[in-house]
Structures are given as structure tokens and as C-alpha cells.
Tab-separated table of C-alpha atoms in Angstrom:
chain	number	residue	atom	x	y	z
A	1	UNK	CA	27.784	151.255	115.595
A	2	UNK	CA	29.764	148.186	114.747
A	3	UNK	CA	31.416	147.728	111.393
A	4	UNK	CA	32.529	144.425	109.888
A	5	UNK	CA	34.881	144.579	106.893
A	6	UNK	CA	35.647	141.395	105.027
A	7	UNK	CA	38.550	140.410	102.820
A	8	UNK	CA	38.296	140.398	99.052
A	9	UNK	CA	37.040	137.878	96.547
A	10	UNK	CA	38.874	134.585	96.157
A	11	UNK	CA	39.190	132.106	93.312
A	12	UNK	CA	40.237	128.594	94.277
A	13	UNK	CA	40.613	125.230	92.612
A	14	UNK	CA	38.663	122.194	93.759
A	15	UNK	CA	40.330	120.530	96.704
A	16	UNK	CA	42.033	123.701	97.899
A	17	UNK	CA	41.311	125.684	101.047
A	18	UNK	CA	40.262	129.285	101.515
A	19	UNK	CA	40.540	131.533	104.545
A	20	UNK	CA	38.556	134.754	104.646
A	21	UNK	CA	38.717	137.454	107.259
A	22	UNK	CA	36.282	139.767	109.008
A	23	UNK	CA	37.783	142.764	110.809
A	24	UNK	CA	35.500	144.515	113.258
A	25	UNK	CA	35.514	148.040	114.641
A	26	UNK	CA	33.228	150.312	116.593
A	27	UNK	CA	32.589	147.929	119.461
A	28	UNK	CA	34.422	145.604	121.825
A	29	UNK	CA	35.303	142.514	119.779
A	30	UNK	CA	34.756	140.097	122.631
A	31	UNK	CA	31.230	141.334	123.385
A	32	UNK	CA	29.433	139.502	120.547
A	33	UNK	CA	29.683	136.199	118.739
A	34	UNK	CA	30.740	136.317	115.095
A	35	UNK	CA	28.563	134.177	112.837
A	36	UNK	CA	29.252	133.148	109.247
A	37	UNK	CA	26.470	132.756	106.681
A	38	UNK	CA	26.714	131.250	103.198
A	39	UNK	CA	24.699	132.408	100.198
A	40	UNK	CA	25.057	130.394	97.006
A	41	UNK	CA	24.356	132.563	93.933
A	42	UNK	CA	20.619	132.926	93.442
A	43	UNK	CA	19.852	130.964	96.619
A	44	UNK	CA	19.008	131.681	100.232
A	45	UNK	CA	20.978	132.187	103.419
A	46	UNK	CA	22.535	129.263	105.263
A	47	UNK	CA	24.209	129.422	108.646
A	48	UNK	CA	27.749	128.055	108.684
A	49	UNK	CA	28.777	128.494	112.313
A	50	UNK	CA	30.009	130.933	114.918
A	51	UNK	CA	32.892	131.793	117.214
A	52	UNK	CA	32.792	133.445	120.606
A	53	UNK	CA	35.797	135.793	120.500
A	54	UNK	CA	35.916	135.889	124.292
A	55	UNK	CA	36.800	132.231	124.787
A	56	UNK	CA	37.140	130.781	121.299
A	57	UNK	CA	34.086	128.545	121.593
A	58	UNK	CA	32.806	127.443	118.207
A	59	UNK	CA	29.830	125.622	116.767
A	60	UNK	CA	29.335	124.555	113.183
A	61	UNK	CA	26.384	123.503	111.066
A	62	UNK	CA	26.383	119.791	110.415
A	63	UNK	CA	26.673	120.392	106.667
A	64	UNK	CA	30.077	122.050	107.099
A	65	UNK	CA	31.363	120.050	110.078
A	66	UNK	CA	34.842	118.698	109.418
A	67	UNK	CA	35.617	121.159	106.621
A	68	UNK	CA	35.174	124.540	108.324
A	69	UNK	CA	37.216	126.230	111.018
A	70	UNK	CA	36.178	129.560	112.498
A	71	UNK	CA	38.621	131.451	114.676
A	72	UNK	CA	38.990	134.838	116.335
A	73	UNK	CA	42.148	136.875	116.910
A	74	UNK	CA	41.614	139.301	119.761
A	75	UNK	CA	44.945	141.041	119.073
A	76	UNK	CA	43.620	142.302	115.737
A	77	UNK	CA	39.847	142.204	116.334
A	78	UNK	CA	39.528	139.879	113.355
A	79	UNK	CA	37.533	136.710	112.830
A	80	UNK	CA	38.399	134.107	110.218
A	81	UNK	CA	36.552	131.354	108.404
A	82	UNK	CA	38.573	128.635	106.715
A	83	UNK	CA	36.870	126.146	104.429
A	84	UNK	CA	38.839	123.174	103.147
A	85	UNK	CA	38.419	120.498	100.466
A	86	UNK	CA	36.599	123.024	98.335
A	87	UNK	CA	34.143	121.851	95.714
A	88	UNK	CA	32.127	123.692	93.102
A	89	UNK	CA	29.064	123.817	95.326
A	90	UNK	CA	31.019	125.929	97.829
A	91	UNK	CA	30.953	128.781	95.320
A	92	UNK	CA	29.078	131.411	97.278
A	93	UNK	CA	29.153	134.726	99.053
A	94	UNK	CA	30.107	134.320	102.694
A	95	UNK	CA	28.982	136.931	105.204
A	96	UNK	CA	30.213	137.497	108.732
A	97	UNK	CA	27.655	138.965	111.130
A	98	UNK	CA	26.846	139.630	114.758
A	99	UNK	CA	23.316	138.230	114.623
A	100	UNK	CA	23.057	136.515	117.975
A	101	UNK	CA	22.105	139.528	120.057
A	102	UNK	CA	19.630	142.362	119.993
A	103	UNK	CA	18.464	144.462	117.075
A	104	UNK	CA	20.919	147.146	118.232
A	105	UNK	CA	23.885	144.877	117.504
A	106	UNK	CA	22.777	143.112	114.323
A	107	UNK	CA	25.648	143.991	111.990
A	108	UNK	CA	26.841	142.341	108.783
A	109	UNK	CA	29.981	142.425	106.720
A	110	UNK	CA	29.769	143.242	103.027
A	111	UNK	CA	30.267	139.637	101.982
A	112	UNK	CA	33.141	137.790	100.309
A	113	UNK	CA	32.651	135.889	97.048
A	114	UNK	CA	34.482	132.585	96.920
A	115	UNK	CA	34.578	130.975	93.490
A	116	UNK	CA	35.649	127.353	93.179
A	117	UNK	CA	36.590	126.477	89.631
A	118	UNK	CA	39.115	124.348	87.841
B	1	UNK	CA	12.133	119.810	112.642
B	2	UNK	CA	14.742	122.567	112.341
B	3	UNK	CA	13.391	123.987	109.090
B	4	UNK	CA	11.531	127.189	108.344
B	5	UNK	CA	9.269	127.257	105.291
B	6	UNK	CA	8.487	130.385	103.299
B	7	UNK	CA	6.571	130.953	100.070
B	8	UNK	CA	9.117	131.461	97.276
B	9	UNK	CA	7.445	134.570	95.868
B	10	UNK	CA	4.752	137.066	96.713
B	11	UNK	CA	3.522	140.136	94.866
B	12	UNK	CA	1.594	143.170	96.054
B	13	UNK	CA	0.157	146.235	94.383
B	14	UNK	CA	1.759	149.520	95.316
B	15	UNK	CA	0.211	150.858	98.505
B	16	UNK	CA	-1.523	147.618	99.428
B	17	UNK	CA	-0.874	145.250	102.332
B	18	UNK	CA	1.181	142.095	102.009
B	19	UNK	CA	1.865	139.290	104.474
B	20	UNK	CA	4.956	137.112	104.277
B	21	UNK	CA	4.756	133.888	106.266
B	22	UNK	CA	7.306	131.614	107.902
B	23	UNK	CA	6.324	128.185	109.217
B	24	UNK	CA	8.234	125.800	111.417
B	25	UNK	CA	8.459	124.140	114.800
B	26	UNK	CA	11.035	126.626	116.091
B	27	UNK	CA	8.478	129.425	115.663
B	28	UNK	CA	6.591	127.899	118.588
B	29	UNK	CA	9.669	128.120	120.827
B	30	UNK	CA	11.428	131.269	119.701
B	31	UNK	CA	10.479	134.590	118.173
B	32	UNK	CA	11.807	135.032	114.666
B	33	UNK	CA	13.809	137.831	113.130
B	34	UNK	CA	13.059	139.146	109.668
B	35	UNK	CA	15.685	140.278	107.180
B	36	UNK	CA	15.327	142.144	103.889
B	37	UNK	CA	17.970	141.638	101.225
B	38	UNK	CA	18.404	143.548	98.001
B	39	UNK	CA	20.630	142.399	95.121
B	40	UNK	CA	24.308	142.699	95.880
B	41	UNK	CA	23.751	143.753	99.475
B	42	UNK	CA	24.031	142.171	102.880
B	43	UNK	CA	20.779	141.338	104.650
B	44	UNK	CA	19.179	144.117	106.670
B	45	UNK	CA	17.258	143.444	109.867
B	46	UNK	CA	13.720	144.824	109.544
B	47	UNK	CA	12.133	143.157	112.578
B	48	UNK	CA	13.857	141.858	115.676
B	49	UNK	CA	12.930	138.712	117.567
B	50	UNK	CA	11.203	140.864	120.153
B	51	UNK	CA	8.984	142.336	117.426
B	52	UNK	CA	10.846	145.620	117.611
B	53	UNK	CA	11.626	147.602	114.517
B	54	UNK	CA	15.293	148.608	114.378
B	55	UNK	CA	16.033	152.277	114.067
B	56	UNK	CA	15.318	153.549	110.575
B	57	UNK	CA	12.832	150.832	109.605
B	58	UNK	CA	9.472	152.358	108.589
B	59	UNK	CA	6.468	151.671	110.781
B	60	UNK	CA	4.654	150.043	107.853
B	61	UNK	CA	6.604	146.900	108.847
B	62	UNK	CA	5.117	144.792	111.638
B	63	UNK	CA	5.325	141.199	112.807
B	64	UNK	CA	3.149	138.667	114.562
B	65	UNK	CA	3.125	134.989	115.370
B	66	UNK	CA	0.532	132.299	116.008
B	67	UNK	CA	1.237	128.642	116.570
B	68	UNK	CA	3.959	127.543	114.187
B	69	UNK	CA	3.565	130.506	111.816
B	70	UNK	CA	5.275	133.871	111.969
B	71	UNK	CA	4.072	136.698	109.750
B	72	UNK	CA	5.781	139.844	108.513
B	73	UNK	CA	3.219	142.407	107.391
B	74	UNK	CA	3.932	145.424	105.224
B	75	UNK	CA	1.029	147.853	105.343
B	76	UNK	CA	1.087	150.160	102.341
B	77	UNK	CA	3.936	148.542	100.430
B	78	UNK	CA	6.316	150.865	98.624
B	79	UNK	CA	8.498	150.257	95.593
B	80	UNK	CA	11.595	150.276	97.785
B	81	UNK	CA	10.238	147.311	99.743
B	82	UNK	CA	11.000	144.983	96.822
B	83	UNK	CA	13.576	142.382	97.697
B	84	UNK	CA	14.065	139.033	99.314
B	85	UNK	CA	12.812	138.474	102.835
B	86	UNK	CA	14.189	135.836	105.181
B	87	UNK	CA	12.965	134.700	108.556
B	88	UNK	CA	15.542	133.526	111.094
B	89	UNK	CA	15.089	131.554	114.267
B	90	UNK	CA	17.131	129.738	116.844
B	91	UNK	CA	18.092	126.106	117.069
B	92	UNK	CA	17.829	123.955	120.186
B	93	UNK	CA	21.109	125.431	121.455
B	94	UNK	CA	19.737	128.950	121.172
B	95	UNK	CA	21.905	129.964	118.243
B	96	UNK	CA	20.361	131.918	115.315
B	97	UNK	CA	21.126	129.017	113.023
B	98	UNK	CA	17.895	128.526	111.101
B	99	UNK	CA	16.950	130.579	108.055
B	100	UNK	CA	13.833	130.238	105.985
B	101	UNK	CA	14.241	129.703	102.268
B	102	UNK	CA	13.333	133.295	101.510
B	103	UNK	CA	10.411	135.069	99.858
B	104	UNK	CA	10.907	137.302	96.833
B	105	UNK	CA	8.606	140.299	97.146
B	106	UNK	CA	7.535	142.138	94.010
B	107	UNK	CA	5.712	145.465	94.269
B	108	UNK	CA	3.536	145.987	91.205
């Protein structure tokens, strides 16, 4: 079974950038896309984008286009999500997940809280 | 439209049956997945987009779809079924990019 372990909580000032990581184990990293999902406190789930670790292909939700960069490092089996020009409304838990395949490979990280505050 | 609409909250008496709905155009093109989320935890898949229950999910969970509405049914709801439920479907590119707004289930 796949495991996704994310980096720890971050506190950033408005206008800064944050880069959070998602290290996978238990399966071949290049077999499944890594998706990122945002959850603002008390709100629902929102898809941010994904990366295909095999070829680096990415796609982003329109809401985050231009501010988000998702990458994959096959040498360390780690995916990254960088969000720039942070604002208070980016305060949220961000999950990485392999949700594009079957029920057998639907795995989630534990989530990373990003707090944007002056 | 690329939106999925869910009722914000639903309640059910212990042991009774509850249906959680998810409406949207993408339901007519793709099967939806259903996730359960409890406070402080990552979402958990309870029904796949092929209407299969992942290993470990009780058989009181089932799913169906008709027209633009998908339904998650819990037959004989238990206290541990309380939580938020989200439907998830694919966008026009086939990516699992669309989440419903979520339904908070309370078991009375």
C-alpha cells in the first residue's frame, strides 16, 4: 500500500511563497499522478492541480493558475507544491493524493497546514 | 457546468437509512467517487467511481446514479458514519478535478 508523507506546518507572511513536499513510498513513484487538494478551515475540498511524475506533465485549476507550481523529483520519490504571492485566503490544509486511478490506489497524505498571516 | 451540488447537512437516526445526493452535469458523463472525512483527518474513499467499495468499507455503503444525480446510501447508519461526505468527478480532460461542496452527516 502506498504511503504519502507531507512536510510540516508553515507560517508565511502575505506576499511570500511556500513550498511543501509529499514523499511517497510503497509503490513505484512514476506509476500514478500526484494531485494536490486545498481545504480552507471549515470549508470543502478544492482541487489545485496534478503532476505526472513519469514525464513532469502538469495541470492546474484556473483559480491557482499563475501562482502554483507542482513538480516531481524521481530521484527522491517526492512531489512538491509551491504557491506564491500568498494571501490570507490561502490559509488552508493542503493534501497530496493519488486520486486519479482505481480504488486500490486512492492514497492521501496527512495534510500540511499553511497559515498566511502578517 | 463543472460544479457538483450537495446538500450542506443531513441527519439520520441511528440504524436508519440516509441518502446523500450529488448533482451536476459531470455526473451524466462520469461515475463519481465518494469520500468520507472526519475532523483532522484526510478524506477516505468509501465508494469508487465503479461503484466498488474499497477494502474495509462496510457493505451498508452503496452508490447509484440517475441522470445528473449521484446518490450515496448508508443503510443502517452507525454513529461512526458521522462526518463530512464529498462527491468527486472528472472534468472534461478526465482529471478528478471536481469536488462537491460536501454534506455534513449527523447520526442522531
